[in-house]
Short mmCIF file of C-alpha atoms in Angstrom, two decimals:
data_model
loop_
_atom_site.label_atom_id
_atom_site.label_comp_id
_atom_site.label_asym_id
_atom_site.label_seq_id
_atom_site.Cartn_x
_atom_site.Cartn_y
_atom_site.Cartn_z
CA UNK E 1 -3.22 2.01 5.84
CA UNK E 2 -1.52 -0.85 7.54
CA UNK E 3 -2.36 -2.05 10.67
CA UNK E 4 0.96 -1.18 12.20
CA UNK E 5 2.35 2.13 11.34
CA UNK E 6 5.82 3.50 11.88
CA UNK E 7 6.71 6.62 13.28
CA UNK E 8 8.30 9.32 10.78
CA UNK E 9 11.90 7.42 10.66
CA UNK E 10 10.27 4.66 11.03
CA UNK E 11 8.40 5.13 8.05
CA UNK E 12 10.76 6.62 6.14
CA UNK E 13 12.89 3.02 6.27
CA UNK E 14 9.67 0.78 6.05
CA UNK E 15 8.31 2.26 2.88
CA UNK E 16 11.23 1.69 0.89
CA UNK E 17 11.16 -2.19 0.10
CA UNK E 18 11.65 -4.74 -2.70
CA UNK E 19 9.53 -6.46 -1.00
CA UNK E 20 12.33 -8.85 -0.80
CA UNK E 21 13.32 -10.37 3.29
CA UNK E 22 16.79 -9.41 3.66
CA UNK E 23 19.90 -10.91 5.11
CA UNK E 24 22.95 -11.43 6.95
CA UNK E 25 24.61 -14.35 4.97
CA UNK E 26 27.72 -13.38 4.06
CA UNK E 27 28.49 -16.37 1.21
CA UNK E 28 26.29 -16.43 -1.63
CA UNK E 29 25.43 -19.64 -4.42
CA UNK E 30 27.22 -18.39 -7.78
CA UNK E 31 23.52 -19.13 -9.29
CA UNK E 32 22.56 -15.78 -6.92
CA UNK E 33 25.83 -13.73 -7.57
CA UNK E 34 25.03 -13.99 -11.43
CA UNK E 35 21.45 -13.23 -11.06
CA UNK E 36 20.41 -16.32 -12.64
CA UNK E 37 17.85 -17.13 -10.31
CA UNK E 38 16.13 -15.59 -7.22
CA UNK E 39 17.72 -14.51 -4.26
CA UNK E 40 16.84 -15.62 -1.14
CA UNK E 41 15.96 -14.11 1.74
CA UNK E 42 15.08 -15.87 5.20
CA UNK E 43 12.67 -14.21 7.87
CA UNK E 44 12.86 -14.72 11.64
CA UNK E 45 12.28 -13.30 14.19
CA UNK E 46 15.61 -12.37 15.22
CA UNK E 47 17.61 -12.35 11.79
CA UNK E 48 17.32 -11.45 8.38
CA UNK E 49 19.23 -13.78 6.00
CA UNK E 50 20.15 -12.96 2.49
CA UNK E 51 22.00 -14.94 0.37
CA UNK E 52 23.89 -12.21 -1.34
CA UNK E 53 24.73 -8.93 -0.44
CA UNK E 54 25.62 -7.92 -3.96
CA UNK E 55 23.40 -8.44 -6.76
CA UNK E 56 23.30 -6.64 -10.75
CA UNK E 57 20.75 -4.39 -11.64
CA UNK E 58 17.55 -5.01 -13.77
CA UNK E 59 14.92 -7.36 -12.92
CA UNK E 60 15.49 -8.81 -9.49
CA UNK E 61 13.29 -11.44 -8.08
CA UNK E 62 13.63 -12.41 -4.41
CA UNK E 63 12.12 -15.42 -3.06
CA UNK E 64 10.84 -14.91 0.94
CA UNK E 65 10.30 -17.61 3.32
CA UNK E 66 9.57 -16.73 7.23
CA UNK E 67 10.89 -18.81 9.38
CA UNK E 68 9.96 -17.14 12.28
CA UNK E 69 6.98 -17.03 14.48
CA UNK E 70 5.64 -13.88 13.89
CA UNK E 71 3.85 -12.17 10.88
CA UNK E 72 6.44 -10.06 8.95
CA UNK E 73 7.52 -7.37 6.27
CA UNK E 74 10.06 -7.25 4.10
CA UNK E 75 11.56 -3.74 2.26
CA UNK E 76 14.22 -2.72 0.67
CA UNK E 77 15.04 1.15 0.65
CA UNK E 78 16.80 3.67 -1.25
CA UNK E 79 19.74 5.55 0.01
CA UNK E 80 16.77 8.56 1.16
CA UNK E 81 14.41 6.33 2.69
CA UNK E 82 12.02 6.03 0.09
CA UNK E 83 10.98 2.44 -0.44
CA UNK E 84 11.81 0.49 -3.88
CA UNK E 85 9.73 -2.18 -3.27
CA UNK E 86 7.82 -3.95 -0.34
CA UNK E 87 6.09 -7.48 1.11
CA UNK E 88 3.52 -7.09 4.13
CA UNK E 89 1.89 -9.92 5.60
CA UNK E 90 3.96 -12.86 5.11
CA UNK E 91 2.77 -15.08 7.95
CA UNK E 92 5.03 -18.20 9.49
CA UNK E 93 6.01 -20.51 7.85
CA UNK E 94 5.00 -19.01 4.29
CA UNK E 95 7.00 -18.46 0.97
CA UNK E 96 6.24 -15.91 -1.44
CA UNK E 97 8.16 -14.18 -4.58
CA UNK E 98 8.75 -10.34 -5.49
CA UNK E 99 10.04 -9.24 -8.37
CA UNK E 100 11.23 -5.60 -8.75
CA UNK E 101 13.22 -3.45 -11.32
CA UNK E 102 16.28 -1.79 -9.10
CA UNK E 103 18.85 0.04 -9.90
CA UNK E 104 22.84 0.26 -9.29
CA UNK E 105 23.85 1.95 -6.18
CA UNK E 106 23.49 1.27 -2.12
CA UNK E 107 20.46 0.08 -0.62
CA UNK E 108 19.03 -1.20 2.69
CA UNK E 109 16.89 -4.03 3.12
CA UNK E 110 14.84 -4.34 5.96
CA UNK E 111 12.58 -7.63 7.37
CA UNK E 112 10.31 -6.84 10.05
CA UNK E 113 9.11 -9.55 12.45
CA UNK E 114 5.75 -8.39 13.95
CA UNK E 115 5.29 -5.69 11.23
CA UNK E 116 6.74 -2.74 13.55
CA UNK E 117 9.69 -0.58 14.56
CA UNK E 118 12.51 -0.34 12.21
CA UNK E 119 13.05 -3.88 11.26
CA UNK E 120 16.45 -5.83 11.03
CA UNK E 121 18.62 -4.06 8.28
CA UNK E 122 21.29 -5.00 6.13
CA UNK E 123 23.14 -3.27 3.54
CA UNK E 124 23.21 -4.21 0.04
CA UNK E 125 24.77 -3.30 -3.39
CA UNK E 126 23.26 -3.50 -6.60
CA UNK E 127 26.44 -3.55 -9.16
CA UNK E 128 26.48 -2.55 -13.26
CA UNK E 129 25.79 -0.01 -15.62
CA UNK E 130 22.53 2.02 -15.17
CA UNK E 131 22.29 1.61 -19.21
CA UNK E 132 22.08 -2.19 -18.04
CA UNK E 133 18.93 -2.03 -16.33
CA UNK E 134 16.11 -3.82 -18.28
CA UNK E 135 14.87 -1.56 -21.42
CA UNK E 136 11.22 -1.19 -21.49
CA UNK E 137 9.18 -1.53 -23.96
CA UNK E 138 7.19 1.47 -25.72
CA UNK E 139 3.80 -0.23 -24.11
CA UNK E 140 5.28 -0.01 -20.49
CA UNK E 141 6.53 3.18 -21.02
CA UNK E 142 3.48 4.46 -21.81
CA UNK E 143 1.99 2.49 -19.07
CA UNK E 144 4.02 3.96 -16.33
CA UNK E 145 3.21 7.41 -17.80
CA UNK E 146 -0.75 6.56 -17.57
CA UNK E 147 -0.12 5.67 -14.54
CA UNK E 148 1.72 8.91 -13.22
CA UNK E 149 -0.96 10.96 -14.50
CA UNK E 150 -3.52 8.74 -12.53
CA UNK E 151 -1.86 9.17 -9.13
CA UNK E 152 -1.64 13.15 -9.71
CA UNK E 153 -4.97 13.55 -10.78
CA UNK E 154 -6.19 11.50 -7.64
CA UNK E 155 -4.11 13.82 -5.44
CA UNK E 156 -5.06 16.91 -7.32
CA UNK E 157 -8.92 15.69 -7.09
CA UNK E 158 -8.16 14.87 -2.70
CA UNK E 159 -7.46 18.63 -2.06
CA UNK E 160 -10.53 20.18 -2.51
CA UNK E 161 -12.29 17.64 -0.83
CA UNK E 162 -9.91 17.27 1.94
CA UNK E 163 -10.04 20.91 2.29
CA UNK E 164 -14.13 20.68 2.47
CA UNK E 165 -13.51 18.41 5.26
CA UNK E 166 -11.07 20.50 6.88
CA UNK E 167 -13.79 23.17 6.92
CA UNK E 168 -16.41 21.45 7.74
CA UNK E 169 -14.16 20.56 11.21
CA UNK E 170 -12.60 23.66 11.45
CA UNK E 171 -16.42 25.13 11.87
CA UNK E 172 -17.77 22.81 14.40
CA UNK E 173 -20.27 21.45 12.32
CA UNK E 174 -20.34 17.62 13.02
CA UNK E 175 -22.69 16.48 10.69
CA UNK E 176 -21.43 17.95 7.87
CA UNK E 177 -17.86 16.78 8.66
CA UNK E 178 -19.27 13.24 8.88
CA UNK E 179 -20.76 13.61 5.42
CA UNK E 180 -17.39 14.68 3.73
CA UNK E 181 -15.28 12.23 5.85
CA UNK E 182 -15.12 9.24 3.48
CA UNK E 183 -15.23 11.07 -0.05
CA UNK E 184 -12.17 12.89 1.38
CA UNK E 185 -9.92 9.55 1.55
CA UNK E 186 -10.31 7.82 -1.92
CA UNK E 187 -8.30 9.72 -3.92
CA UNK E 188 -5.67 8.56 -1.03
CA UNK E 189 -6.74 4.52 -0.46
CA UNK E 190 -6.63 4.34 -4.90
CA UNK E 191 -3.50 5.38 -4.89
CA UNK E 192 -1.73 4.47 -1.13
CA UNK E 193 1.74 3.03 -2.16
CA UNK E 194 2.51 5.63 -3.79
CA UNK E 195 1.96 7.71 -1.00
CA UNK E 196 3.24 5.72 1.20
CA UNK E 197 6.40 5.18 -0.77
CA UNK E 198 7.80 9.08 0.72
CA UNK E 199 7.53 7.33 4.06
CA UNK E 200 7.11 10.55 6.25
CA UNK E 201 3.76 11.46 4.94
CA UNK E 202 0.94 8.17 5.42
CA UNK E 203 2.21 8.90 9.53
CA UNK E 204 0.84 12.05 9.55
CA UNK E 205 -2.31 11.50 7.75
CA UNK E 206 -3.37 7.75 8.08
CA UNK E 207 -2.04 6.55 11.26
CA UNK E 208 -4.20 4.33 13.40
CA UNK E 209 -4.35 4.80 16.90
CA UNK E 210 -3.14 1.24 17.18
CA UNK E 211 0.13 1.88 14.46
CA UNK E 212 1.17 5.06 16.78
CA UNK E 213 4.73 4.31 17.68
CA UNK E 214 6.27 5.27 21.44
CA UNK E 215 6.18 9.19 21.89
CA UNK E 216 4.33 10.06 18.59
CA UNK E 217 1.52 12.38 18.29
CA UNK E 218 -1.77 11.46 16.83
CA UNK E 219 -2.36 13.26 13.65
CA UNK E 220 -4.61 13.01 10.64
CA UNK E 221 -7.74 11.76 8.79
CA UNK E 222 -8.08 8.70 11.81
CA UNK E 223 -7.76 11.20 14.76
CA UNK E 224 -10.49 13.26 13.53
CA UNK E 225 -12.42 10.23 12.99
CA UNK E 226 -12.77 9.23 16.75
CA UNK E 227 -13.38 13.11 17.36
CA UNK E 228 -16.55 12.94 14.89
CA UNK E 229 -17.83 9.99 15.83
CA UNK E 230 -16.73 8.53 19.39
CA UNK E 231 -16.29 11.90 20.99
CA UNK E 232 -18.95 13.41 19.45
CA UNK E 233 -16.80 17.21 19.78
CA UNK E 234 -14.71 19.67 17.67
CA UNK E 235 -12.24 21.83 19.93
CA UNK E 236 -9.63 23.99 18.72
CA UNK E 237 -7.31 20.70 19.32
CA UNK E 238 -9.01 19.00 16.76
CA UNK E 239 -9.82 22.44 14.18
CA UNK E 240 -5.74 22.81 14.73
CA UNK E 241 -5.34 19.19 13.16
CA UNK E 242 -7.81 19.76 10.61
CA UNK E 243 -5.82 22.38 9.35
CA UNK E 244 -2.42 20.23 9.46
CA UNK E 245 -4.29 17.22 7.59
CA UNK E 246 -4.33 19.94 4.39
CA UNK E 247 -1.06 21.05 4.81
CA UNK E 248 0.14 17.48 5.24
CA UNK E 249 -1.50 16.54 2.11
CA UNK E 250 -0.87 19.43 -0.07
CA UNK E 251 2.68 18.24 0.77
CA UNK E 252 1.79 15.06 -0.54
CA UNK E 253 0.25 16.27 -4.30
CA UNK E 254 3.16 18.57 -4.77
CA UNK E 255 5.33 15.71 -4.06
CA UNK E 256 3.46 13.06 -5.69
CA UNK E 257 5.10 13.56 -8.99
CA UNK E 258 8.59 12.71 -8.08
CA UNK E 259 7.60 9.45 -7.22
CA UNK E 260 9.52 6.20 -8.63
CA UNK E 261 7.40 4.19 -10.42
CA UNK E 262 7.89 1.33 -12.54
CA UNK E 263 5.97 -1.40 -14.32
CA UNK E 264 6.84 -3.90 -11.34
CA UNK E 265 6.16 -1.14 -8.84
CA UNK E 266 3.02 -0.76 -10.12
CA UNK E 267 2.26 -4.26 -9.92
CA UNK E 268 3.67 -4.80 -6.76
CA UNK E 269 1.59 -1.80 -5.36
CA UNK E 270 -1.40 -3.54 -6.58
CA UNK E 271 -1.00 -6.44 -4.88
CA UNK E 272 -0.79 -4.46 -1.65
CA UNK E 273 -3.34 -2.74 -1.99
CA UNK E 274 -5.42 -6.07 -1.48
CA UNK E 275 -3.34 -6.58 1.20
CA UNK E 276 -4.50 -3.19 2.98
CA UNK E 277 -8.01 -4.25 2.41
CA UNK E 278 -7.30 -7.89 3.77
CA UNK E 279 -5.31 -6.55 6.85
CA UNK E 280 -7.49 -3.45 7.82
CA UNK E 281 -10.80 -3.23 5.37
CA UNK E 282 -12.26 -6.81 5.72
CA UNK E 283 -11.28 -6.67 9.33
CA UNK E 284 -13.09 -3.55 10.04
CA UNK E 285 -10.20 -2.19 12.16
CA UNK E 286 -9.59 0.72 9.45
CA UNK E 287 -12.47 2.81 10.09
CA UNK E 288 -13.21 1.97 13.49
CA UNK E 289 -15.31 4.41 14.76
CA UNK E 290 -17.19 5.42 10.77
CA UNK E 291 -17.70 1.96 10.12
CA UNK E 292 -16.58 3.99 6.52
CA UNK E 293 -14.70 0.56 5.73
CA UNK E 294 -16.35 -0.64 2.66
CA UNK E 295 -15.46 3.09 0.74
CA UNK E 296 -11.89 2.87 1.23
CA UNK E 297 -12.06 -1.16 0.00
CA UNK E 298 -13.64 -0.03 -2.92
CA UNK E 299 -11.34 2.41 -3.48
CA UNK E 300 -8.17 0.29 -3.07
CA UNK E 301 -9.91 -2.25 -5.57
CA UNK E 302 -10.18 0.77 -7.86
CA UNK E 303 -6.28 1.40 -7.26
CA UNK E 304 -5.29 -1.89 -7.67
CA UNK E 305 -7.66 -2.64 -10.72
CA UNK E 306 -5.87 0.53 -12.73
CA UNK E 307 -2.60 -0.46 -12.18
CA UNK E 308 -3.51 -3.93 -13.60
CA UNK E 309 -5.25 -2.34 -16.83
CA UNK E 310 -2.56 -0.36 -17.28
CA UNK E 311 -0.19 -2.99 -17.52
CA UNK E 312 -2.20 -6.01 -19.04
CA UNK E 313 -1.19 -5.16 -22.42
CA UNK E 314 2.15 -7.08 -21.58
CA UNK E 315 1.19 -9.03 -19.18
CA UNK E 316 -1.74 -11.06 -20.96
CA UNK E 317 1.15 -11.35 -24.06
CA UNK E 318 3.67 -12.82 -21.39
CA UNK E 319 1.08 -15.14 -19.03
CA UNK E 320 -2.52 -14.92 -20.88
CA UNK E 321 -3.73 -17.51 -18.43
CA UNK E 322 -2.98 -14.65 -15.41
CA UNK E 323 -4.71 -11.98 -17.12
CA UNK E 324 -7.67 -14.17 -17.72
CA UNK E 325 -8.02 -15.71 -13.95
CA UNK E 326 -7.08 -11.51 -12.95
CA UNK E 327 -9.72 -10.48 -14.75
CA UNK E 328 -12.34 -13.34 -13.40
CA UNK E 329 -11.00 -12.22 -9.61
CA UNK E 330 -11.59 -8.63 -10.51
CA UNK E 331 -15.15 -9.05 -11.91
CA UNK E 332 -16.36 -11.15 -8.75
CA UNK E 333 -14.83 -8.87 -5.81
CA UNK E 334 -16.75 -5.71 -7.76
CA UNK E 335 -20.00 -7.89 -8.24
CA UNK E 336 -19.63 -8.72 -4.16
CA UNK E 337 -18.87 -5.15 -3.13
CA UNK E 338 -22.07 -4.00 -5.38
CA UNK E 339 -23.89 -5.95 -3.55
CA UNK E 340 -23.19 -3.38 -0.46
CA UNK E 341 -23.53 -0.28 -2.66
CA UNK E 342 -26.56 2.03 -3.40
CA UNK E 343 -25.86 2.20 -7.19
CA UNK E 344 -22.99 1.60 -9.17
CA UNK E 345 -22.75 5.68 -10.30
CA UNK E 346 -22.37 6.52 -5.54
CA UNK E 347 -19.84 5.72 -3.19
CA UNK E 348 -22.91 5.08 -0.98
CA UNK E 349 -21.87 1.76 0.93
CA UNK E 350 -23.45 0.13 3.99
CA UNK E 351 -22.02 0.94 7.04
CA UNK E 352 -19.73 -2.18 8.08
CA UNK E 353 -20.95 -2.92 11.52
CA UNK E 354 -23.73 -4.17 9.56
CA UNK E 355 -22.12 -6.45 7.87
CA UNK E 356 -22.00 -9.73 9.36
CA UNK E 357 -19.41 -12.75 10.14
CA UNK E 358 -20.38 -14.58 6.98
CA UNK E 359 -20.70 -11.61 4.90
CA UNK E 360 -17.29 -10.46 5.89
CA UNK E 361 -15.97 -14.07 5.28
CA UNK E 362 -17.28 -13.94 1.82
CA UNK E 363 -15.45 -10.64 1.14
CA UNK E 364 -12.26 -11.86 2.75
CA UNK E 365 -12.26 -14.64 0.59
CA UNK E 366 -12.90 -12.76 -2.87
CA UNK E 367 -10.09 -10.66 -1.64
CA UNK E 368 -7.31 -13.73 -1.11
CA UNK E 369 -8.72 -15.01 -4.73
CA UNK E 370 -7.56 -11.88 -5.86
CA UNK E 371 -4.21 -11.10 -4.33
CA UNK E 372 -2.71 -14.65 -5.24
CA UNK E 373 -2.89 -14.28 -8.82
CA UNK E 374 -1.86 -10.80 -8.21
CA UNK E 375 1.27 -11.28 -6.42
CA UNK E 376 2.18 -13.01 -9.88
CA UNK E 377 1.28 -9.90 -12.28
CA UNK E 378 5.04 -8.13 -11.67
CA UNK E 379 7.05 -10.77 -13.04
CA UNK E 380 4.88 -11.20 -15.63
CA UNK E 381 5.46 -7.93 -16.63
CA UNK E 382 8.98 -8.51 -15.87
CA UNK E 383 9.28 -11.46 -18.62
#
């Protein structure tokens, strides 16, 4: 989960971005207007500049430079809330690129300076015929159908182990809740934007104590965490939550299915799914109290590595060298995290407070080898 999470609304707005900063310009170059070549949006930390407000459907690729002094996000949103596309991350002073297949109707876009609340919003338009939108091709059809499949069999695979876990809690019995802690979350960190992309859901089940907004209530996998292992106690506050963490979830696999995907969607969500491990994983801030950290960076790695499979039919036809430098990246960061791992068949990993400074600097830097050539794989699957 990010390090900064958004309350419900909140949530709702944030995970619904095309990964694109957004804007208040009101005149827009004729190059942008026609879609002939990326629209720009400017981050700071009081504004949100686009150059257009009204752009066609298809392949859109938005080109992101904070100005601004503070680490922000960029989304754009559906009409519902639900995100279309998203950037985390971009520090001051940086540029980077999104690419991301929209549709016509009314969107938001949202840039968020210090990576909370509910950003600076602007509406947009995307214009034309939804016939119009880019045509796929059979291959990333069948792509985005894999991948569907994937995230429902992860979520249909969390239950029962979620619901061991609730059990386990719900019983008093510590140790065994420990035990089934981690396990419980993969099926979740492989598969996270798409979660996260129904915006009212990741709040109630992955929230970190320091991503609670003003006024909301603690809930979910982290919560329980700090009971198990800092508190060292199970009350009937925390069997109570246990109980709403399988609701909450069983909300999430029947939902799961309706999700928008989309060859760049998929992309994108690869990319941040490095981006969780580089912001919360590598850090060690995600499982603070477990020290469970290196589990749910494999498992993002395993997210992110699908969606790449999936699509690298295309994309090694469209930018060969990217698939080839991908596939290098990949390879190392597995090799690394083996390194940490019982055996390559377990999800056995050393607990990360024993994991030192240099060790954690190596892993941090296998992830940014990664996630640069990543943040290229959507548009060239967009070619």
């Amino acid at each position: 989960m990010r390090p900064a999470r958004l309350s419900v609304v909140t949530a709702v707005a944030t995970l619904a971005a095309l990964t694109a900063v957004t804007g208040c310009a009101e005149k827009a170059d004729s190059k942008d207007k026609a879609n002939g070549g990326p629209i720009r949006v400017t981050a700071k930390d009081d504004a949100c500049e686009v150059s257009t407000k009204e752009f066609k459907a298809g392949h859109v690729e938005l080109a992101i430079e904070n100005k601004g002094s503070k680490v922000t996000e960029v989304y754009l949103f559906f009409p519902d809330g639900r995100i279309v596309a998203e950037r985390e991350n971009i520090g001051p002073g940086l540029k980077q690129k999104l690419t991301a297949e929209v549709k016509p109707g009314e969107y938001e876009i949202a840039c968020k300076p210090g990576m909370k609340g509910d950003g600076i919003r602007q509406k947009v338009t995307v214009t034309g015929d939804s016939k119009a939108v880019a045509k796929r091709s059979p291959e990333l059809d069948a792509a985005v159908a894999a991948y569907r499949t994937y995230v429902q069999q992860q979520a249909d695979e969390t239950m029962p182990k979620a619901t061991a876990f609730a059990a386990a809690v719900e019983k008093g019995d510590i140790e065994a809740a420990k035990k089934l802690y981690a396990d419980s979350r993969l099926g979740w960190e492989r598969t996270e934007p798409v979660a996260e992309s129904f915006g009212d859901i990741d709040p109630k089940v992955d929230v970190r104590e320091d991503g609670l907004e003003q006024g909301q209530k603690w809930t979910g996998w982290h919560r329980l965490e700090k009971a198990l292992w800092q508190d060292k106690k199970i009350g009937a506050e925390e069997k109570a939550l246990a109980e709403q963490l399988v609701t909450d979830l069983t909300d999430w696999q029947k939902r799961v299915g309706t999700a928008e995907i989309t060859p760049t969607s998929m992309a994108n969500g690869a990319k941040e799914l490095l981006d969780e491990v580089a912001t919360g994983k590598v850090t060690g801030e995600e499982e603070a109290y477990s020290h469970t950290d290196l589990i749910d960076f494999k498992g993002n790695v395993e997210g992110a590595q699908k969606a790449y499979e999936l699509l690298k039919p295309v994309a090694s036809k469209n930018d060969p060298a990217l698939t080839k430098e991908l596939d290098t990246q990949f390879a190392a960061l597995n090799t690394l995290l083996d390194k940490y791992r019982k055996d390559k068949t377990s999800y056995e990993f050393t607990s990360y407070e024993k994991v030192g400074k240099d060790q954690r600097k190596e892993l941090s830097d296998a992830v940014n080898a990664l996630a640069e050539p990543l943040s290229k794989l959507a548009a060239a699957v967009a070619k």
